[in-house]
GROMACS .gro file of N, CA and C in nm:
model
  405
    1MET      N    1   2.499 -12.799 -18.319
    1MET     CA    2   2.624 -12.819 -18.252
    1MET      C    3   2.732 -12.849 -18.355
    2ILE      N    4   2.850 -12.796 -18.332
    2ILE     CA    5   2.962 -12.821 -18.423
    2ILE      C    6   3.020 -12.959 -18.393
    3ILE      N    7   3.031 -13.042 -18.498
    3ILE     CA    8   3.089 -13.175 -18.481
    3ILE      C    9   3.222 -13.189 -18.555
    4GLY      N   10   3.260 -13.087 -18.631
    4GLY     CA   11   3.388 -13.091 -18.699
    4GLY      C   12   3.429 -12.954 -18.749
    5LEU      N   13   3.558 -12.926 -18.742
    5LEU     CA   14   3.614 -12.799 -18.787
    5LEU      C   15   3.748 -12.826 -18.852
    6GLY      N   16   3.769 -12.768 -18.968
    6GLY     CA   17   3.898 -12.783 -19.035
    6GLY      C   18   3.932 -12.657 -19.112
    7SER      N   19   4.061 -12.630 -19.123
    7SER     CA   20   4.106 -12.517 -19.204
    7SER      C   21   4.232 -12.559 -19.278
    8ASP      N   22   4.259 -12.491 -19.388
    8ASP     CA   23   4.379 -12.522 -19.465
    8ASP      C   24   4.420 -12.402 -19.548
    9LEU      N   25   4.549 -12.389 -19.569
    9LEU     CA   26   4.607 -12.291 -19.661
    9LEU      C   27   4.674 -12.367 -19.774
   10CYS      N   28   4.666 -12.313 -19.894
   10CYS     CA   29   4.727 -12.376 -20.009
   10CYS      C   30   4.796 -12.269 -20.093
   11ASP      N   31   4.918 -12.298 -20.134
   11ASP     CA   32   4.992 -12.207 -20.221
   11ASP      C   33   4.956 -12.240 -20.366
   12ALA      N   34   4.892 -12.148 -20.435
   12ALA     CA   35   4.848 -12.171 -20.573
   12ALA      C   36   4.967 -12.200 -20.665
   13ARG      N   37   5.085 -12.152 -20.633
   13ARG     CA   38   5.202 -12.181 -20.717
   13ARG      C   39   5.234 -12.329 -20.713
   14ARG      N   40   5.210 -12.393 -20.600
   14ARG     CA   41   5.232 -12.538 -20.588
   14ARG      C   42   5.134 -12.614 -20.678
   15ILE      N   43   5.009 -12.572 -20.677
   15ILE     CA   44   4.908 -12.635 -20.763
   15ILE      C   45   4.946 -12.615 -20.910
   16GLU      N   46   4.991 -12.496 -20.944
   16GLU     CA   47   5.032 -12.467 -21.081
   16GLU      C   48   5.145 -12.560 -21.127
   17LYS      N   49   5.243 -12.581 -21.041
   17LYS     CA   50   5.355 -12.670 -21.076
   17LYS      C   51   5.308 -12.814 -21.095
   18VAL      N   52   5.219 -12.859 -21.008
   18VAL     CA   53   5.166 -12.996 -21.021
   18VAL      C   54   5.085 -13.009 -21.149
   19LEU      N   55   5.007 -12.906 -21.183
   19LEU     CA   56   4.931 -12.909 -21.308
   19LEU      C   57   5.023 -12.915 -21.429
   20GLU      N   58   5.131 -12.840 -21.426
   20GLU     CA   59   5.227 -12.841 -21.536
   20GLU      C   60   5.291 -12.978 -21.551
   21ARG      N   61   5.319 -13.041 -21.439
   21ARG     CA   62   5.389 -13.169 -21.441
   21ARG      C   63   5.297 -13.288 -21.469
   22HIS      N   64   5.178 -13.288 -21.407
   22HIS     CA   65   5.091 -13.407 -21.414
   22HIS      C   66   4.960 -13.385 -21.488
   23GLY      N   67   4.920 -13.261 -21.511
   23GLY     CA   68   4.802 -13.229 -21.590
   23GLY      C   69   4.677 -13.305 -21.551
   24ASP      N   70   4.615 -13.370 -21.651
   24ASP     CA   71   4.488 -13.439 -21.630
   24ASP      C   72   4.498 -13.552 -21.528
   25ARG      N   73   4.612 -13.614 -21.518
   25ARG     CA   74   4.627 -13.722 -21.419
   25ARG      C   75   4.602 -13.670 -21.277
   26PHE      N   76   4.657 -13.555 -21.245
   26PHE     CA   77   4.636 -13.491 -21.115
   26PHE      C   78   4.490 -13.449 -21.101
   27LEU      N   79   4.438 -13.382 -21.202
   27LEU     CA   80   4.300 -13.332 -21.195
   27LEU      C   81   4.201 -13.446 -21.176
   28ASP      N   82   4.218 -13.555 -21.250
   28ASP     CA   83   4.127 -13.670 -21.239
   28ASP      C   84   4.133 -13.734 -21.101
   29ARG      N   85   4.249 -13.735 -21.039
   29ARG     CA   86   4.266 -13.798 -20.908
   29ARG      C   87   4.209 -13.716 -20.795
   30ILE      N   88   4.211 -13.584 -20.809
   30ILE     CA   89   4.178 -13.494 -20.698
   30ILE      C   90   4.039 -13.432 -20.709
   31PHE      N   91   3.999 -13.390 -20.827
   31PHE     CA   92   3.879 -13.308 -20.842
   31PHE      C   93   3.764 -13.383 -20.909
   32THR      N   94   3.643 -13.346 -20.871
   32THR     CA   95   3.523 -13.403 -20.931
   32THR      C   96   3.501 -13.339 -21.069
   33PRO      N   97   3.423 -13.404 -21.155
   33PRO     CA   98   3.394 -13.342 -21.285
   33PRO      C   99   3.331 -13.204 -21.272
   34ALA      N  100   3.243 -13.184 -21.175
   34ALA     CA  101   3.180 -13.052 -21.156
   34ALA      C  102   3.284 -12.947 -21.116
   35GLU      N  103   3.378 -12.983 -21.030
   35GLU     CA  104   3.482 -12.888 -20.989
   35GLU      C  105   3.571 -12.852 -21.109
   36ARG      N  106   3.604 -12.952 -21.188
   36ARG     CA  107   3.688 -12.927 -21.306
   36ARG      C  108   3.618 -12.836 -21.404
   37ALA      N  109   3.490 -12.861 -21.429
   37ALA     CA  110   3.415 -12.778 -21.523
   37ALA      C  111   3.412 -12.633 -21.477
   38LYS      N  112   3.388 -12.613 -21.348
   38LYS     CA  113   3.382 -12.476 -21.294
   38LYS      C  114   3.518 -12.407 -21.308
   39ALA      N  115   3.625 -12.477 -21.271
   39ALA     CA  116   3.758 -12.418 -21.277
   39ALA      C  117   3.798 -12.385 -21.421
   40GLU      N  118   3.765 -12.472 -21.513
   40GLU     CA  119   3.806 -12.451 -21.652
   40GLU      C  120   3.732 -12.335 -21.718
   41ARG      N  121   3.619 -12.294 -21.662
   41ARG     CA  122   3.545 -12.178 -21.714
   41ARG      C  123   3.601 -12.046 -21.661
   42ARG      N  124   3.686 -12.052 -21.563
   42ARG     CA  125   3.735 -11.932 -21.496
   42ARG      C  126   3.869 -11.886 -21.554
   43ALA      N  127   3.886 -11.754 -21.555
   43ALA     CA  128   4.014 -11.697 -21.601
   43ALA      C  129   4.126 -11.730 -21.502
   44ASN      N  130   4.092 -11.734 -21.373
   44ASN     CA  131   4.190 -11.764 -21.268
   44ASN      C  132   4.180 -11.912 -21.229
   45ARG      N  133   4.199 -11.998 -21.326
   45ARG     CA  134   4.182 -12.143 -21.313
   45ARG      C  135   4.266 -12.202 -21.199
   46VAL      N  136   4.392 -12.166 -21.191
   46VAL     CA  137   4.481 -12.223 -21.089
   46VAL      C  138   4.433 -12.186 -20.949
   47GLU      N  139   4.394 -12.060 -20.929
   47GLU     CA  140   4.345 -12.017 -20.798
   47GLU      C  141   4.216 -12.090 -20.761
   48THR      N  142   4.130 -12.115 -20.860
   48THR     CA  143   4.007 -12.190 -20.836
   48THR      C  144   4.039 -12.331 -20.788
   49TYR      N  145   4.133 -12.395 -20.854
   49TYR     CA  146   4.174 -12.529 -20.810
   49TYR      C  147   4.238 -12.523 -20.671
   50ALA      N  148   4.318 -12.423 -20.644
   50ALA     CA  149   4.385 -12.412 -20.513
   50ALA      C  150   4.283 -12.397 -20.400
   51LYS      N  151   4.179 -12.316 -20.421
   51LYS     CA  152   4.076 -12.301 -20.318
   51LYS      C  153   4.004 -12.433 -20.294
   52ARG      N  154   3.974 -12.505 -20.399
   52ARG     CA  155   3.904 -12.631 -20.383
   52ARG      C  156   3.993 -12.738 -20.320
   53PHE      N  157   4.122 -12.735 -20.352
   53PHE     CA  158   4.216 -12.827 -20.287
   53PHE      C  159   4.221 -12.799 -20.137
   54ALA      N  160   4.229 -12.671 -20.101
   54ALA     CA  161   4.230 -12.633 -19.959
   54ALA      C  162   4.101 -12.677 -19.891
   55ALA      N  163   3.988 -12.666 -19.960
   55ALA     CA  164   3.859 -12.706 -19.902
   55ALA      C  165   3.856 -12.857 -19.874
   56LYS      N  166   3.912 -12.936 -19.964
   56LYS     CA  167   3.917 -13.081 -19.944
   56LYS      C  168   4.003 -13.116 -19.822
   57GLU      N  169   4.117 -13.050 -19.811
   57GLU     CA  170   4.205 -13.070 -19.694
   57GLU      C  171   4.132 -13.030 -19.566
   58ALA      N  172   4.065 -12.916 -19.567
   58ALA     CA  173   3.993 -12.869 -19.449
   58ALA      C  174   3.879 -12.963 -19.414
   59CYS      N  175   3.810 -13.013 -19.513
   59CYS     CA  176   3.698 -13.105 -19.488
   59CYS      C  177   3.749 -13.237 -19.428
   60ALA      N  178   3.860 -13.288 -19.480
   60ALA     CA  179   3.916 -13.411 -19.423
   60ALA      C  180   3.954 -13.393 -19.277
   61LYS      N  181   4.002 -13.275 -19.243
   61LYS     CA  182   4.033 -13.244 -19.103
   61LYS      C  183   3.906 -13.235 -19.020
   62ALA      N  184   3.802 -13.171 -19.076
   62ALA     CA  185   3.676 -13.158 -19.004
   62ALA      C  186   3.612 -13.295 -18.980
   63LEU      N  187   3.632 -13.388 -19.073
   63LEU     CA  188   3.579 -13.523 -19.055
   63LEU      C  189   3.657 -13.601 -18.949
   64GLY      N  190   3.776 -13.552 -18.917
   64GLY     CA  191   3.857 -13.616 -18.813
   64GLY      C  192   3.941 -13.731 -18.861
   65THR      N  193   3.953 -13.749 -18.992
   65THR     CA  194   4.028 -13.863 -19.045
   65THR      C  195   4.151 -13.824 -19.124
   66GLY      N  196   4.150 -13.703 -19.181
   66GLY     CA  197   4.249 -13.675 -19.284
   66GLY      C  198   4.217 -13.766 -19.402
   67PHE      N  199   4.317 -13.793 -19.485
   67PHE     CA  200   4.296 -13.880 -19.601
   67PHE      C  201   4.339 -14.022 -19.569
   68ARG      N  202   4.263 -14.082 -19.480
   68ARG     CA  203   4.282 -14.223 -19.446
   68ARG      C  204   4.146 -14.277 -19.403
   69LYS      N  205   4.141 -14.401 -19.366
   69LYS     CA  206   4.016 -14.465 -19.325
   69LYS      C  207   3.910 -14.455 -19.434
   70GLY      N  208   3.952 -14.469 -19.560
   70GLY     CA  209   3.858 -14.471 -19.671
   70GLY      C  210   3.814 -14.336 -19.723
   71VAL      N  211   3.875 -14.227 -19.674
   71VAL     CA  212   3.839 -14.092 -19.721
   71VAL      C  213   3.941 -14.050 -19.828
   72PHE      N  214   3.889 -14.017 -19.947
   72PHE     CA  215   3.974 -13.979 -20.059
   72PHE      C  216   3.935 -13.840 -20.110
   73PHE      N  217   4.026 -13.776 -20.181
   73PHE     CA  218   4.003 -13.641 -20.233
   73PHE      C  219   3.872 -13.632 -20.313
   74ARG      N  220   3.849 -13.728 -20.402
   74ARG     CA  221   3.731 -13.719 -20.489
   74ARG      C  222   3.602 -13.753 -20.416
   75ASP      N  223   3.611 -13.794 -20.289
   75ASP     CA  224   3.491 -13.816 -20.207
   75ASP      C  225   3.432 -13.683 -20.160
   76MET      N  226   3.503 -13.574 -20.183
   76MET     CA  227   3.460 -13.442 -20.136
   76MET      C  228   3.466 -13.346 -20.254
   77GLY      N  229   3.354 -13.284 -20.284
   77GLY     CA  230   3.350 -13.188 -20.394
   77GLY      C  231   3.289 -13.058 -20.348
   78VAL      N  232   3.352 -12.949 -20.386
   78VAL     CA  233   3.295 -12.818 -20.356
   78VAL      C  234   3.186 -12.791 -20.459
   79ILE      N  235   3.068 -12.761 -20.410
   79ILE     CA  236   2.957 -12.722 -20.497
   79ILE      C  237   2.904 -12.589 -20.446
   80ASN      N  238   2.827 -12.523 -20.531
   80ASN     CA  239   2.767 -12.396 -20.490
   80ASN      C  240   2.615 -12.412 -20.485
   81LEU      N  241   2.558 -12.361 -20.377
   81LEU     CA  242   2.413 -12.358 -20.364
   81LEU      C  243   2.356 -12.256 -20.464
   82PRO      N  244   2.226 -12.257 -20.489
   82PRO     CA  245   2.168 -12.159 -20.583
   82PRO      C  246   2.204 -12.014 -20.547
   83SER      N  247   2.225 -11.986 -20.419
   83SER     CA  248   2.263 -11.850 -20.377
   83SER      C  249   2.408 -11.817 -20.413
   84GLY      N  250   2.486 -11.920 -20.451
   84GLY     CA  251   2.628 -11.901 -20.479
   84GLY      C  252   2.717 -11.943 -20.364
   85ARG      N  253   2.658 -11.961 -20.246
   85ARG     CA  254   2.735 -12.000 -20.127
   85ARG      C  255   2.795 -12.140 -20.147
   86PRO      N  256   2.925 -12.155 -20.118
   86PRO     CA  257   2.986 -12.287 -20.134
   86PRO      C  258   2.950 -12.381 -20.018
   87THR      N  259   2.946 -12.508 -20.051
   87THR     CA  260   2.931 -12.615 -19.953
   87THR      C  261   3.004 -12.736 -20.010
   88MET      N  262   2.996 -12.848 -19.942
   88MET     CA  263   3.062 -12.970 -19.988
   88MET      C  264   2.958 -13.078 -20.014
   89LYS      N  265   2.979 -13.153 -20.121
   89LYS     CA  266   2.900 -13.272 -20.148
   89LYS      C  267   2.993 -13.391 -20.122
   90LEU      N  268   2.955 -13.476 -20.028
   90LEU     CA  269   3.037 -13.590 -19.991
   90LEU      C  270   2.980 -13.718 -20.048
   91THR      N  271   3.070 -13.808 -20.087
   91THR     CA  272   3.034 -13.940 -20.137
   91THR      C  273   3.132 -14.040 -20.075
   92GLY      N  274   3.110 -14.168 -20.103
   92GLY     CA  275   3.204 -14.272 -20.064
   92GLY      C  276   3.240 -14.271 -19.917
   93GLY      N  277   3.370 -14.286 -19.890
   93GLY     CA  278   3.418 -14.293 -19.753
   93GLY      C  279   3.397 -14.166 -19.673
   94ALA      N  280   3.399 -14.051 -19.740
   94ALA     CA  281   3.376 -13.924 -19.669
   94ALA      C  282   3.231 -13.917 -19.622
   95LEU      N  283   3.137 -13.960 -19.704
   95LEU     CA  284   2.997 -13.960 -19.665
   95LEU      C  285   2.973 -14.061 -19.552
   96ALA      N  286   3.039 -14.175 -19.560
   96ALA     CA  287   3.025 -14.275 -19.453
   96ALA      C  288   3.077 -14.219 -19.321
   97ARG      N  289   3.189 -14.150 -19.324
   97ARG     CA  290   3.244 -14.090 -19.203
   97ARG      C  291   3.151 -13.981 -19.149
   98LEU      N  292   3.095 -13.899 -19.239
   98LEU     CA  293   3.001 -13.795 -19.196
   98LEU      C  294   2.882 -13.858 -19.125
   99LYS      N  295   2.828 -13.964 -19.180
   99LYS     CA  296   2.715 -14.032 -19.116
   99LYS      C  297   2.754 -14.088 -18.980
  100ALA      N  298   2.877 -14.138 -18.970
  100ALA     CA  299   2.924 -14.198 -18.844
  100ALA      C  300   2.940 -14.095 -18.733
  101ILE      N  301   2.974 -13.970 -18.768
  101ILE     CA  302   2.996 -13.869 -18.664
  101ILE      C  303   2.871 -13.786 -18.636
  102THR      N  304   2.766 -13.806 -18.716
  102THR     CA  305   2.642 -13.732 -18.696
  102THR      C  306   2.556 -13.805 -18.593
  103PRO      N  307   2.521 -13.739 -18.482
  103PRO     CA  308   2.443 -13.805 -18.377
  103PRO      C  309   2.304 -13.848 -18.428
  104PRO      N  310   2.250 -13.955 -18.371
  104PRO     CA  311   2.115 -13.998 -18.408
  104PRO      C  312   2.015 -13.885 -18.385
  105GLY      N  313   1.919 -13.872 -18.478
  105GLY     CA  314   1.818 -13.768 -18.467
  105GLY      C  315   1.863 -13.633 -18.522
  106TYR      N  316   1.983 -13.628 -18.577
  106TYR     CA  317   2.038 -13.504 -18.632
  106TYR      C  318   2.076 -13.525 -18.778
  107GLN      N  319   2.088 -13.414 -18.848
  107GLN     CA  320   2.143 -13.418 -18.983
  107GLN      C  321   2.260 -13.322 -18.989
  108ALA      N  322   2.355 -13.354 -19.074
  108ALA     CA  323   2.476 -13.273 -19.084
  108ALA      C  324   2.459 -13.163 -19.189
  109THR      N  325   2.515 -13.047 -19.159
  109THR     CA  326   2.528 -12.940 -19.257
  109THR      C  327   2.675 -12.903 -19.265
  110ILE      N  328   2.718 -12.864 -19.383
  110ILE     CA  329   2.858 -12.830 -19.404
  110ILE      C  330   2.866 -12.687 -19.454
  111ASP      N  331   2.932 -12.602 -19.377
  111ASP     CA  332   2.955 -12.463 -19.416
  111ASP      C  333   3.100 -12.449 -19.460
  112VAL      N  334   3.120 -12.379 -19.570
  112VAL     CA  335   3.253 -12.363 -19.629
  112VAL      C  336   3.278 -12.215 -19.654
  113SER      N  337   3.397 -12.170 -19.618
  113SER     CA  338   3.442 -12.035 -19.652
  113SER      C  339   3.570 -12.049 -19.734
  114LEU      N  340   3.571 -11.988 -19.851
  114LEU     CA  341   3.687 -11.991 -19.940
  114LEU      C  342   3.734 -11.849 -19.966
  115THR      N  343   3.865 -11.832 -19.970
  115THR     CA  344   3.920 -11.701 -20.004
  115THR      C  345   4.059 -11.720 -20.063
  116ASP      N  346   4.104 -11.621 -20.136
  116ASP     CA  347   4.242 -11.624 -20.184
  116ASP      C  348   4.295 -11.482 -20.195
  117GLU      N  349   4.420 -11.470 -20.166
  117GLU     CA  350   4.497 -11.348 -20.184
  117GLU      C  351   4.630 -11.398 -20.237
  118GLY      N  352   4.639 -11.399 -20.371
  118GLY     CA  353   4.753 -11.460 -20.439
  118GLY      C  354   4.886 -11.441 -20.370
  119PRO      N  355   4.959 -11.549 -20.360
  119PRO     CA  356   4.935 -11.682 -20.414
  119PRO      C  357   4.867 -11.779 -20.316
  120THR      N  358   4.815 -11.729 -20.206
  120THR     CA  359   4.760 -11.817 -20.103
  120THR      C  360   4.609 -11.830 -20.114
  121ALA      N  361   4.562 -11.954 -20.102
  121ALA     CA  362   4.419 -11.983 -20.096
  121ALA      C  363   4.391 -12.041 -19.958
  122GLN      N  364   4.275 -12.009 -19.904
  122GLN     CA  365   4.238 -12.058 -19.771
  122GLN      C  366   4.096 -12.113 -19.775
  123ALA      N  367   4.075 -12.218 -19.695
  123ALA     CA  368   3.941 -12.274 -19.679
  123ALA      C  369   3.918 -12.306 -19.532
  124ILE      N  370   3.796 -12.283 -19.488
  124ILE     CA  371   3.751 -12.322 -19.355
  124ILE      C  372   3.623 -12.403 -19.374
  125VAL      N  373   3.617 -12.518 -19.308
  125VAL     CA  374   3.499 -12.604 -19.316
  125VAL      C  375   3.448 -12.628 -19.175
  126ILE      N  376   3.318 -12.605 -19.155
  126ILE     CA  377   3.253 -12.633 -19.028
  126ILE      C  378   3.140 -12.732 -19.056
  127ILE      N  379   3.145 -12.845 -18.986
  127ILE     CA  380   3.039 -12.944 -18.995
  127ILE      C  381   2.956 -12.933 -18.869
  128SER      N  382   2.826 -12.909 -18.887
  128SER     CA  383   2.734 -12.894 -18.775
  128SER      C  384   2.628 -13.003 -18.781
  129ALA      N  385   2.577 -13.039 -18.664
  129ALA     CA  386   2.465 -13.131 -18.654
  129ALA      C  387   2.344 -13.049 -18.610
  130VAL      N  388   2.238 -13.057 -18.688
  130VAL     CA  389   2.113 -12.986 -18.656
  130VAL      C  390   2.003 -13.089 -18.643
  131PRO      N  391   1.902 -13.063 -18.558
  131PRO     CA  392   1.794 -13.160 -18.543
  131PRO      C  393   1.731 -13.193 -18.679
  132ALA      N  394   1.711 -13.322 -18.702
  132ALA     CA  395   1.653 -13.367 -18.828
  132ALA      C  396   1.507 -13.323 -18.835
  133THR      N  397   1.466 -13.287 -18.953
  133THR     CA  398   1.326 -13.251 -18.973
  133THR      C  399   1.251 -13.376 -19.013
  134SER      N  400   1.133 -13.395 -18.962
  134SER     CA  401   1.053 -13.512 -18.998
  134SER      C  402   0.971 -13.481 -19.121
  135GLY      N  403   0.940 -13.587 -19.195
  135GLY     CA  404   0.853 -13.570 -19.310
  135GLY      C  405   0.931 -13.567 -19.429
   0.00000   0.00000   0.00000
């Protein structure tokens, strides 16, 4: 069952301007070390950051809190499964909120779709509850 849905659009030009103005201060506040490492390896670094920024916004919406009630940008990181499919790794307040909205006897899964068509990046996040497996 779907317990949360969020979507967001991000203009990569906006991210580029913030990077020019605030550099590492912005990156440290918003992105996890794994996200930064991935983006810095890419030729389209700004677009990579824009997609991940949109994913964080979409995830905060799916959690039902936005960036309040203890949910911060760095509590949500886009990671890739071995297949390459993106998902989110939650920590801190975001993980606490995820646990709070997940019904007893279920576990949460997070599906993420990322795309960009310059200069726009888009993310969709769906949080589902699936029956927990025992053992």
